[in-house]
Amino acid sequence: MNPLDAARRMVRDALGEGEICGTCGSRVAGLCRPLDAATLDDVLAEAEHVVFGARDYLFQEGDRAGHVFTLVHGTAKLVRLLPDGREQVLGFRFTGDVLGYTTGGTYPFAAQLLTGATVCRLDRHRLDALMRRYPSLERRFLDLCIQELAATQDQLVTVGRRTAEARLAAFLLSLAESGHRRHIDGPVLDMPMTRADIADFLGLTLETVSRGFTAFRRRGWIREPSHGRVEILRRDELTELTDGEPG
Amino acid sequence: MNPLDAARRMVRDALGEGEICGTCGSRVAGLCRPLDAATLDDVLAEAEHVVFGARDYLFQEGDRAGHVFTLVHGTAKLVRLLPDGREQVLGFRFTGDVLGYTTGGTYPFAAQLLTGATVCRLDRHRLDALMRRYPSLERRFLDLCIQELAATQDQLVTVGRRTAEARLAAFLLSLAESGHRRHIDGPVLDMPMTRADIADFLGLTLETVSRGFTAFRRRGWIREPSHGRVEILRRDELTELTDGEPG
DNA sequence: CGTGTTCTTGATGATCATCAAAGGTGGTGG
DNA sequence: CCACCACCTTTGATGATCATCAAGAACACG
């Protein structure tokens, strides 16, 4: 069995049989999802699967932008570094999400894996050629970009105008939302990021995030059945906290 | 003279003669800038110019997304409202900038003018038809979207991880930068936004912004020759403040 | 079973929001 | 042309939120 077929088998095993895009990964999102069969076949032929370990970087800030990635399985954070070494997490990406597309020559942020992951990697030059052939692919990227922009604007509102607990509530609700997008509708959510990651995402310190989780737990709003998992018990309370008065 | 010719004359008068895109407005940016002549002519034929007053809304959050706008002359702010009435300014837009493109059915934020303005307005349906005919136009929107995304991510870093004065310094430097992009290289910058607008952009209160301006003035870092104008006297100090230690 | 990492909790203090009031500025109408 | 008015800006006093510093507890990993 050649390496590509091996990777495809791995993907099927990870996701279960079904309407899987063999190359670009997810049953629900991914790059190829809305493409027609002909386009899809050509994109498939150009892509390759790669397995990474936890904490590996898919790319660093400033690297030459040579590939576009689809997360077949795993979670990553997008981070921008500050001159003094602190970092701002721009967002988290989950199974099925697309990362690293830019029209510039270098990546404007780094992508670091939080878990081990399988990614589908497509060379930029090949992608550009495909886009010239299939304009629908370009349209697909425009849609993705507009979605990312809207999400980043949401985050700007959260960080700019909400209290610590309201930010945390917004984060938990967005976790649930992104699980929902991936048709993972069980009550218990995967939360592979550390308190420090969440703090760097919300513009807080890890201590403040930890106190927030403790407060929510004490009030019975959430439960943490194990490390790396949360269950939201009182969505209504969390929603009211994000939407309500600044206090 | 018909209204369209009148508007074009107004544009020429405002910008000075030169390589002006008669419909989409700016000598330096705008929608049509990188398009070839044939595409341009077709786009021109579909667009219309409209004059708005200060504080007018080009569109409200949630409005049906019926048009794409290019600012021929004037300044606008993009704002998202919070349930309690406070607002987050997502960004400012200047002469030559494009606003209001979305693939969704409604605008996800409002665009309010800070000054009187002339805009070039293009119907969404006509734009979609043009994009089918000229894929380069779609590419243009993708480039614009990626730029906006990068700018919003920058802003997230500023709001999430910097002190009040560092945020203000970053804002002033970005004002200078956007003036530079428009080839307005004089030392004195237009600053048509109020302290409250700036505060809502930076995630601060207007009082804190005012104190910041006072501090910068006292240190001799900036000068405000008149209302709505700033001159940066010590760019190096402002840069160090944004880049340096949190303190 | 030990070791390093992550998480929790406490004590303290700085930054910035809030509340309050006065001084400017521009625009409008008498 | 001046006076009034609305809005913007400045400045001060006070306090709340959250960062910082510190130490111990829980957990994961080899």
Coordinates of C-alpha atoms (C1' of nucleotides) in Angstrom, one line a residue:
Chain A
M1 CA 0.0 0.0 0.0
N2 CA 1.5 3.4 -0.9
P3 CA 1.7 6.2 1.7
L4 CA -1.2 8.1 0.3
D5 CA -3.6 5.2 0.5
A6 CA -2.3 4.5 4.0
A7 CA -3.1 8.1 5.0
R8 CA -6.6 7.8 3.5
R9 CA -7.2 4.6 5.4
M10 CA -6.1 6.4 8.6
V11 CA -8.5 9.2 7.9
R12 CA -11.4 6.8 7.3
D13 CA -10.5 5.0 10.5
A14 CA -10.4 8.3 12.5
L15 CA -13.6 9.6 11.2
G16 CA -15.6 6.5 10.5
E17 CA -17.0 5.5 7.1
G18 CA -19.3 7.9 5.4
E19 CA -19.3 10.8 3.0
I20 CA -15.7 11.7 3.6
C21 CA -13.6 13.9 1.4
G22 CA -10.7 11.5 1.1
T23 CA -8.1 14.2 0.8
C24 CA -9.4 17.3 2.5
G25 CA -10.8 15.5 5.4
S26 CA -14.0 16.2 7.1
R27 CA -17.5 15.1 6.6
V28 CA -18.8 18.5 7.5
A29 CA -16.3 21.2 6.6
G30 CA -13.0 21.3 4.9
L31 CA -11.8 22.8 1.6
C32 CA -13.6 20.5 -0.8
R33 CA -16.9 20.1 0.8
P34 CA -18.9 22.4 -1.6
L35 CA -17.0 21.4 -4.7
D36 CA -18.3 19.4 -7.6
A37 CA -16.9 16.0 -8.4
A38 CA -14.6 17.0 -11.2
T39 CA -12.9 19.8 -9.2
L40 CA -12.7 17.5 -6.3
D41 CA -10.8 14.8 -8.1
D42 CA -8.2 17.3 -9.4
V43 CA -7.7 18.8 -5.9
L44 CA -7.4 15.3 -4.4
A45 CA -4.7 14.4 -6.8
E46 CA -2.5 17.3 -5.7
A47 CA -2.9 16.9 -1.9
E48 CA -0.9 14.9 0.6
H49 CA -1.6 13.8 4.2
V50 CA 0.9 14.4 7.0
V51 CA 0.8 13.4 10.7
F52 CA 2.1 15.8 13.3
G53 CA 2.6 15.5 17.1
A54 CA 1.2 17.7 19.8
R55 CA 2.9 21.1 20.1
D56 CA 4.3 20.8 16.6
Y57 CA 4.0 24.0 14.5
L58 CA 2.3 23.7 11.1
F59 CA 4.0 26.9 10.4
Q60 CA 5.7 29.8 12.2
E61 CA 4.8 33.5 11.9
G62 CA 6.9 34.9 9.0
D63 CA 7.5 31.5 7.3
R64 CA 7.1 31.5 3.6
A65 CA 3.5 30.6 2.9
G66 CA 4.1 27.4 1.0
H67 CA 1.0 25.3 1.9
V68 CA -2.6 25.4 2.7
F69 CA -3.8 23.0 5.4
T70 CA -7.0 21.2 6.3
L71 CA -7.2 19.6 9.7
V72 CA -8.3 16.1 9.1
H73 CA -8.1 15.3 12.8
G74 CA -6.9 17.4 15.8
T75 CA -6.9 20.9 17.2
A76 CA -4.6 23.9 16.6
K77 CA -4.2 27.4 17.9
L78 CA -3.3 30.4 15.7
V79 CA -1.0 32.7 17.6
R80 CA 0.7 36.0 17.0
L81 CA 3.8 36.9 19.1
L82 CA 4.4 40.2 20.7
P83 CA 7.9 41.7 20.8
D84 CA 8.2 41.0 24.5
G85 CA 7.4 37.3 24.1
R86 CA 3.8 37.3 25.2
E87 CA 1.3 35.9 22.7
Q88 CA -2.2 36.6 21.5
V89 CA -4.2 33.6 20.4
L90 CA -6.2 34.7 17.4
G91 CA -8.4 31.6 17.3
F92 CA -8.6 27.8 17.7
R93 CA -9.1 25.5 14.7
F94 CA -10.7 22.1 14.8
T95 CA -11.3 19.0 12.7
G96 CA -12.4 20.1 9.2
D97 CA -11.1 23.7 9.4
V98 CA -8.8 25.2 6.8
L99 CA -5.7 27.1 7.8
G100 CA -2.9 29.1 6.3
Y101 CA -4.4 30.6 3.2
T102 CA -3.0 34.0 2.5
T103 CA -2.3 36.0 -0.7
G104 CA 0.9 37.4 0.9
G105 CA 4.2 35.7 0.7
T106 CA 4.5 34.8 4.4
Y107 CA 2.1 33.6 7.1
P108 CA 1.1 36.5 9.4
F109 CA 0.7 34.2 12.4
A110 CA 1.8 30.8 13.6
A111 CA -0.3 27.6 13.8
Q112 CA 0.6 25.3 16.7
L113 CA -1.1 22.0 17.3
L114 CA -2.7 21.4 20.7
T115 CA -3.1 17.7 20.1
G116 CA -1.6 15.2 17.7
A117 CA -3.1 15.7 14.3
T118 CA -3.5 14.6 10.8
V119 CA -3.5 17.3 8.2
C120 CA -4.1 17.5 4.5
R121 CA -1.5 19.7 2.9
L122 CA -1.8 21.4 -0.5
D123 CA 1.1 23.2 -2.2
R124 CA 0.4 26.9 -2.8
H125 CA 1.5 26.9 -6.4
R126 CA -0.6 23.8 -7.2
L127 CA -3.5 25.5 -5.4
D128 CA -3.1 28.6 -7.5
A129 CA -3.1 26.6 -10.6
L130 CA -6.2 24.8 -9.5
M131 CA -7.9 28.1 -8.7
R132 CA -7.2 29.3 -12.2
R133 CA -8.9 26.2 -13.5
Y134 CA -11.8 26.2 -11.1
P135 CA -13.0 29.6 -10.1
S136 CA -15.4 28.0 -7.6
L137 CA -12.4 27.1 -5.5
E138 CA -11.5 30.8 -5.3
R139 CA -15.1 31.5 -4.3
R140 CA -14.7 28.9 -1.6
F141 CA -11.7 30.7 -0.1
L142 CA -13.6 34.0 -0.2
D143 CA -16.4 32.5 1.8
L144 CA -14.0 31.0 4.3
C145 CA -12.2 34.3 4.6
I146 CA -15.4 36.2 5.2
Q147 CA -16.4 33.7 7.9
E148 CA -13.0 34.1 9.6
L149 CA -13.3 37.9 9.5
A150 CA -16.7 37.8 11.1
A151 CA -15.4 35.4 13.8
T152 CA -12.4 37.7 14.5
Q153 CA -14.7 40.7 14.7
D154 CA -16.8 38.8 17.3
Q155 CA -13.7 38.1 19.3
L156 CA -12.7 41.8 19.1
V157 CA -16.1 42.7 20.7
T158 CA -15.5 40.1 23.4
V159 CA -12.0 41.2 24.3
G160 CA -12.8 44.9 23.9
R161 CA -16.0 45.3 25.8
R162 CA -16.7 42.4 28.2
T163 CA -15.7 41.5 31.7
A164 CA -13.5 38.5 32.5
E165 CA -16.4 36.2 33.3
A166 CA -18.4 37.3 30.3
R167 CA -15.4 36.6 28.0
L168 CA -15.1 33.1 29.5
A169 CA -18.8 32.5 29.0
A170 CA -18.5 33.6 25.4
F171 CA -15.6 31.3 24.9
L172 CA -17.5 28.3 26.3
L173 CA -20.5 29.1 24.1
S174 CA -18.3 29.4 21.0
L175 CA -16.8 26.0 21.9
A176 CA -20.2 24.5 22.0
E177 CA -21.1 26.3 18.7
S178 CA -18.0 24.9 16.9
G179 CA -18.8 21.4 18.2
H180 CA -22.3 21.9 16.8
R181 CA -20.9 22.9 13.4
R182 CA -19.1 19.5 13.4
H183 CA -22.3 17.7 14.3
I184 CA -20.9 16.6 17.6
D185 CA -24.0 17.3 19.6
G186 CA -23.2 15.4 22.8
P187 CA -23.4 17.4 26.1
V188 CA -19.6 17.0 26.8
L189 CA -17.3 19.2 24.8
D190 CA -13.6 18.5 24.0
M191 CA -11.5 21.4 25.4
P192 CA -7.9 20.5 24.5
M193 CA -6.5 24.0 25.3
T194 CA -4.9 24.9 28.6
R195 CA -5.9 27.8 30.9
A196 CA -3.0 29.7 29.5
D197 CA -4.1 29.2 25.9
I198 CA -7.6 30.4 26.8
A199 CA -6.2 33.4 28.7
D200 CA -4.1 34.4 25.7
F201 CA -7.2 34.1 23.6
L202 CA -9.4 36.2 25.8
G203 CA -6.8 38.9 26.8
L204 CA -6.7 37.7 30.4
T205 CA -4.2 35.9 32.7
L206 CA -4.4 32.2 33.3
E207 CA -5.2 32.9 37.0
T208 CA -8.2 34.9 36.1
V209 CA -9.4 32.2 33.7
S210 CA -8.9 29.6 36.4
R211 CA -11.0 31.6 38.9
G212 CA -13.7 32.0 36.3
F213 CA -13.9 28.2 35.8
T214 CA -14.0 27.7 39.5
A215 CA -16.8 30.3 39.8
F216 CA -18.9 28.6 37.0
R217 CA -18.3 25.2 38.6
R218 CA -19.4 26.4 42.1
R219 CA -22.6 27.9 40.6
G220 CA -23.4 24.7 38.8
W221 CA -23.2 26.2 35.4
I222 CA -20.5 23.8 34.1
R223 CA -19.0 20.5 35.0
E224 CA -15.5 19.2 34.0
P225 CA -15.9 15.4 33.9
S226 CA -12.2 15.0 33.1
H227 CA -9.2 16.9 32.0
G228 CA -9.7 18.4 28.6
R229 CA -13.5 18.1 28.7
V230 CA -16.4 20.4 29.8
E231 CA -20.1 20.1 30.0
I232 CA -22.3 23.1 29.9
L233 CA -25.1 22.7 32.4
R234 CA -26.7 26.2 32.3
R235 CA -26.3 27.6 28.8
D236 CA -28.9 30.2 29.7
E237 CA -26.8 31.7 32.5
L238 CA -23.7 31.8 30.3
T239 CA -25.7 33.5 27.5
E240 CA -27.1 36.1 29.9
L241 CA -23.6 36.8 31.2
T242 CA -22.2 37.5 27.8
D243 CA -25.2 39.5 26.7
G244 CA -26.0 41.3 29.9
E245 CA -24.8 44.4 31.7
P246 CA -21.0 44.9 32.0
G247 CA -21.1 43.9 35.6
Chain B
M1 CA -25.2 68.5 -16.3
N2 CA -26.7 65.2 -15.1
P3 CA -26.3 64.1 -11.5
L4 CA -23.6 61.5 -12.2
D5 CA -21.4 63.9 -14.1
A6 CA -21.9 66.4 -11.2
A7 CA -20.8 63.8 -8.8
R8 CA -17.7 62.9 -10.9
R9 CA -16.8 66.6 -11.1
M10 CA -17.1 66.7 -7.3
V11 CA -14.8 63.8 -7.0
R12 CA -12.2 65.3 -9.3
D13 CA -12.4 68.5 -7.4
A14 CA -11.9 66.8 -4.1
L15 CA -9.0 64.6 -5.2
G16 CA -7.4 66.7 -7.8
E17 CA -6.9 65.7 -11.4
G18 CA -4.9 62.6 -12.1
E19 CA -5.4 58.9 -12.6
I20 CA -8.8 58.7 -11.0
C21 CA -11.1 55.8 -11.3
G22 CA -14.2 57.8 -12.3
T23 CA -16.6 55.5 -10.6
C24 CA -14.8 53.7 -7.8
G25 CA -13.1 56.8 -6.6
S26 CA -9.5 56.8 -5.5
R27 CA -6.2 57.3 -7.1
V28 CA -4.7 54.7 -4.8
A29 CA -7.1 52.1 -3.6
G30 CA -10.7 51.4 -4.4
L31 CA -12.3 48.4 -6.0
C32 CA -11.3 48.9 -9.6
R33 CA -7.7 49.9 -9.1
P34 CA -6.1 46.6 -10.2
L35 CA -8.6 45.8 -12.9
D36 CA -7.9 45.9 -16.6
A37 CA -9.7 48.4 -18.8
A38 CA -12.4 46.1 -20.1
T39 CA -13.5 45.0 -16.7
L40 CA -13.3 48.5 -15.4
D41 CA -15.6 49.8 -18.1
D42 CA -18.2 47.2 -17.3
V43 CA -18.0 47.9 -13.6
L44 CA -18.2 51.6 -14.2
A45 CA -21.4 51.3 -16.1
E46 CA -23.2 49.6 -13.2
A47 CA -22.1 51.9 -10.4
E48 CA -23.7 55.1 -9.1
H49 CA -22.5 57.9 -6.9
V50 CA -24.3 59.1 -3.8
V51 CA -23.6 61.9 -1.4
F52 CA -24.2 61.4 2.3
G53 CA -24.0 63.7 5.3
A54 CA -22.0 63.3 8.5
R55 CA -23.5 60.7 10.9
D56 CA -25.5 59.1 8.2
Y57 CA -25.4 55.3 8.1
L58 CA -24.4 53.6 4.9
F59 CA -26.0 50.6 6.4
Q60 CA -27.1 49.3 9.7
E61 CA -26.2 46.0 11.4
G62 CA -28.6 43.4 10.1
D63 CA -29.7 45.3 7.0
R64 CA -30.1 43.3 3.9
A65 CA -26.7 43.4 2.1
G66 CA -27.8 45.1 -1.1
H67 CA -24.8 47.1 -2.0
V68 CA -21.0 47.3 -1.9
F69 CA -19.6 50.8 -1.3
T70 CA -16.3 52.5 -2.1
L71 CA -15.6 55.7 -0.2
V72 CA -14.8 58.3 -2.9
H73 CA -14.3 60.9 -0.2
G74 CA -14.9 60.9 3.5
T75 CA -14.4 58.7 6.6
A76 CA -16.6 56.1 8.2
K77 CA -16.5 53.8 11.2
L78 CA -17.6 50.2 11.3
V79 CA -19.4 49.4 14.5
R80 CA -21.0 46.4 16.1
L81 CA -23.6 47.0 18.8
L82 CA -23.8 45.1 22.1
P83 CA -27.1 44.1 23.6
D84 CA -26.7 46.7 26.4
G85 CA -26.2 49.6 23.9
R86 CA -22.5 50.0 24.1
E87 CA -20.6 49.6 20.9
Q88 CA -17.3 48.2 19.6
V89 CA -15.7 50.0 16.7
L90 CA -14.3 47.4 14.4
G91 CA -12.3 49.8 12.3
F92 CA -12.2 53.1 10.4
R93 CA -12.4 53.4 6.7
F94 CA -11.0 56.2 4.6
T95 CA -11.1 57.6 1.1
G96 CA -10.5 54.7 -1.4
D97 CA -11.5 51.9 1.0
V98 CA -14.2 49.4 0.1
L99 CA -17.0 48.6 2.5
G100 CA -19.9 46.2 2.9
Y101 CA -18.9 43.2 0.9
T102 CA -20.3 40.0 2.4
T103 CA -21.4 36.6 1.1
G104 CA -24.2 36.5 3.7
G105 CA -27.6 38.0 3.3
T106 CA -27.2 40.8 5.8
Y107 CA -24.4 43.2 7.0
P108 CA -22.8 41.9 10.2
F109 CA -22.0 45.4 11.4
A110 CA -23.1 49.0 10.7
A111 CA -21.2 51.6 8.7
Q112 CA -21.6 55.2 10.0
L113 CA -20.0 58.2 8.4
L114 CA -17.9 60.5 10.6
T115 CA -17.8 63.2 7.9
G116 CA -19.9 64.1 4.9
A117 CA -18.9 61.7 2.1
T118 CA -19.3 60.7 -1.5
V119 CA -19.6 57.0 -2.1
C120 CA -19.6 54.8 -5.1
R121 CA -22.4 52.3 -4.7
L122 CA -22.7 49.0 -6.6
D123 CA -25.7 46.7 -6.5
R124 CA -24.9 43.2 -5.1
H125 CA -26.7 41.4 -7.8
R126 CA -25.0 43.3 -10.5
L127 CA -21.7 42.8 -8.7
D128 CA -22.3 39.0 -8.6
A129 CA -23.0 39.0 -12.3
L130 CA -19.8 41.0 -13.0
M131 CA -17.9 38.6 -10.8
R132 CA -19.1 35.6 -12.9
R133 CA -17.9 37.4 -16.0
Y134 CA -14.6 38.6 -14.6
P135 CA -13.0 36.2 -12.1
S136 CA -10.3 38.8 -11.4
L137 CA -12.9 40.8 -9.6
E138 CA -13.5 37.9 -7.2
R139 CA -9.8 37.7 -6.7
R140 CA -9.8 41.3 -5.8
F141 CA -12.3 40.8 -3.1
L142 CA -10.4 37.9 -1.7
D143 CA -7.3 40.1 -1.4
L144 CA -9.3 42.8 0.3
C145 CA -10.8 40.3 2.7
I146 CA -7.4 38.9 3.6
Q147 CA -6.1 42.4 4.3
E148 CA -9.1 43.2 6.5
L149 CA -8.6 40.0 8.3
A150 CA -5.0 40.8 9.0
A151 CA -5.9 44.3 10.2
T152 CA -8.6 42.9 12.5
Q153 CA -6.1 40.4 14.0
D154 CA -3.7 43.2 14.6
Q155 CA -6.4 45.1 16.4
L156 CA -7.2 42.0 18.5
V157 CA -3.5 41.9 19.6
T158 CA -3.7 45.6 20.5
V159 CA -6.9 45.4 22.5
G160 CA -6.0 42.0 24.1
R161 CA -2.5 42.5 25.2
R162 CA -1.6 46.2 25.4
T163 CA -1.9 49.0 28.1
A164 CA -4.1 52.0 27.5
E165 CA -1.3 54.2 26.3
A166 CA 0.2 51.5 24.1
R167 CA -3.2 51.0 22.4
L168 CA -3.4 54.8 21.8
A169 CA 0.1 54.8 20.4
A170 CA -0.8 51.9 18.1
F171 CA -3.8 53.8 16.9
L172 CA -1.9 56.9 16.1
L173 CA 0.7 54.9 14.2
S174 CA -2.0 53.1 12.2
L175 CA -3.5 56.5 11.4
A176 CA -0.2 57.6 10.0
E177 CA 0.1 54.3 8.1
S178 CA -3.3 54.6 6.5
G179 CA -2.5 58.2 5.5
H180 CA 0.7 56.9 4.0
R181 CA -1.2 54.3 2.0
R182 CA -3.2 57.1 0.5
H183 CA 0.0 59.0 -0.4
I184 CA -0.8 61.7 2.0
D185 CA 2.6 62.2 3.4
G186 CA 2.4 65.5 5.1
P187 CA 3.2 65.6 8.8
V188 CA -0.3 66.5 9.9
L189 CA -2.9 63.7 9.9
D190 CA -6.6 64.0 9.6
M191 CA -8.3 62.6 12.7
P192 CA -12.1 63.0 12.2
M193 CA -13.1 60.6 15.0
T194 CA -14.0 61.7 18.5
R195 CA -12.4 60.5 21.7
A196 CA -15.5 58.3 22.2
D197 CA -15.0 56.7 18.8
I198 CA -11.4 56.0 19.5
A199 CA -12.3 54.6 22.9
D200 CA -14.8 52.3 21.4
F201 CA -12.2 51.2 18.9
L202 CA -9.5 50.5 21.6
G203 CA -11.7 49.0 24.2
L204 CA -11.2 51.9 26.6
T205 CA -13.3 54.8 28.0
L206 CA -13.3 58.2 26.4
E207 CA -11.7 59.6 29.6
T208 CA -8.8 57.3 29.4
V209 CA -8.3 58.2 25.8
S210 CA -8.4 61.9 26.6
R211 CA -5.8 61.4 29.4
G212 CA -3.6 59.5 26.9
F213 CA -3.7 62.4 24.4
T214 CA -2.9 64.8 27.2
A215 CA 0.1 62.7 28.3
F216 CA 1.4 62.5 24.8
R217 CA 1.0 66.2 24.3
R218 CA 2.8 67.0 27.5
R219 CA 5.7 64.8 26.6
G220 CA 6.0 66.5 23.3
W221 CA 5.2 63.3 21.3
I222 CA 2.3 64.8 19.4
R223 CA 0.7 68.1 18.6
E224 CA -2.9 68.9 17.8
P225 CA -2.8 72.0 15.6
S226 CA -6.6 72.1 15.3
H227 CA -9.7 70.0 16.0
G228 CA -9.6 66.8 14.0
R229 CA -5.9 66.9 13.2
V230 CA -2.8 65.5 14.8
E231 CA 0.9 65.7 14.1
I232 CA 3.2 62.9 15.3
L233 CA 6.4 64.5 16.6
R234 CA 8.1 61.5 18.1
R235 CA 7.2 58.4 16.2
D236 CA 10.1 56.5 17.8
E237 CA 8.6 57.0 21.3
L238 CA 5.2 55.8 20.1
T239 CA 6.7 52.8 18.4
E240 CA 8.7 51.9 21.5
L241 CA 5.5 52.2 23.6
T242 CA 3.6 49.8 21.5
D243 CA 6.4 47.3 21.1
G244 CA 7.9 47.5 24.5
E245 CA 7.1 46.0 27.9
P246 CA 3.5 46.0 29.1
G247 CA 4.3 48.8 31.5
Chain C
dC1 C1' 7.3 6.4 41.8
dG2 C1' 9.3 10.7 41.1
dT3 C1' 9.3 14.9 38.2
dG4 C1' 7.7 18.5 35.4
dT5 C1' 3.6 20.8 33.9
dT6 C1' -0.9 22.5 34.8
dC7 C1' -4.3 24.1 37.8
dT8 C1' -6.0 26.3 42.0
dT9 C1' -6.2 29.6 45.6
dG10 C1' -4.7 33.6 48.3
dA11 C1' -2.8 38.3 49.2
dT12 C1' -1.7 42.7 47.3
dG13 C1' -1.6 46.4 44.3
dA14 C1' -1.8 48.9 39.6
dT15 C1' -4.5 50.1 35.9
dC16 C1' -8.4 51.7 34.2
dA17 C1' -13.6 52.5 34.8
dT18 C1' -16.9 55.3 36.9
dC19 C1' -18.9 59.4 38.6
dA20 C1' -18.8 64.3 38.6
dA21 C1' -18.1 68.9 37.0
dA22 C1' -16.0 72.6 34.5
dG23 C1' -13.9 74.5 30.2
dG24 C1' -13.8 74.5 24.9
dT25 C1' -15.5 74.6 20.3
dG26 C1' -18.5 74.9 16.5
dG27 C1' -22.9 75.7 14.8
dT28 C1' -27.3 78.1 14.7
dG29 C1' -30.5 81.5 15.1
dG30 C1' -31.9 85.9 16.7
Chain D
dC1 C1' -22.4 89.9 14.6
dC2 C1' -23.1 88.1 18.9
dA3 C1' -25.1 84.9 22.0
dC4 C1' -26.7 80.7 23.1
dC5 C1' -26.7 75.8 23.0
dA6 C1' -25.3 71.2 22.1
dC7 C1' -21.5 68.4 22.0
dC8 C1' -16.9 67.3 22.8
dT9 C1' -12.9 67.4 25.8
dT10 C1' -10.4 67.8 29.9
dT11 C1' -9.4 67.1 34.7
dG12 C1' -10.1 65.3 39.3
dA13 C1' -11.6 61.9 43.0
dT14 C1' -12.8 57.3 44.0
dG15 C1' -13.3 52.5 43.6
dA16 C1' -13.7 47.9 41.1
dT17 C1' -11.6 44.7 38.2
dC18 C1' -8.1 42.2 37.1
dA19 C1' -2.8 41.5 37.0
dT20 C1' 1.0 40.2 39.6
dC21 C1' 3.4 37.6 43.0
dA22 C1' 3.5 33.4 45.6
dA23 C1' 2.8 28.8 47.1
dG24 C1' 0.6 24.5 47.3
dA25 C1' -2.3 20.7 45.0
dA26 C1' -3.6 17.8 41.2
dC27 C1' -2.3 15.6 37.3
dA28 C1' 0.3 13.4 33.3
dC29 C1' 4.4 11.2 31.9
dG30 C1' 8.2 8.6 31.7

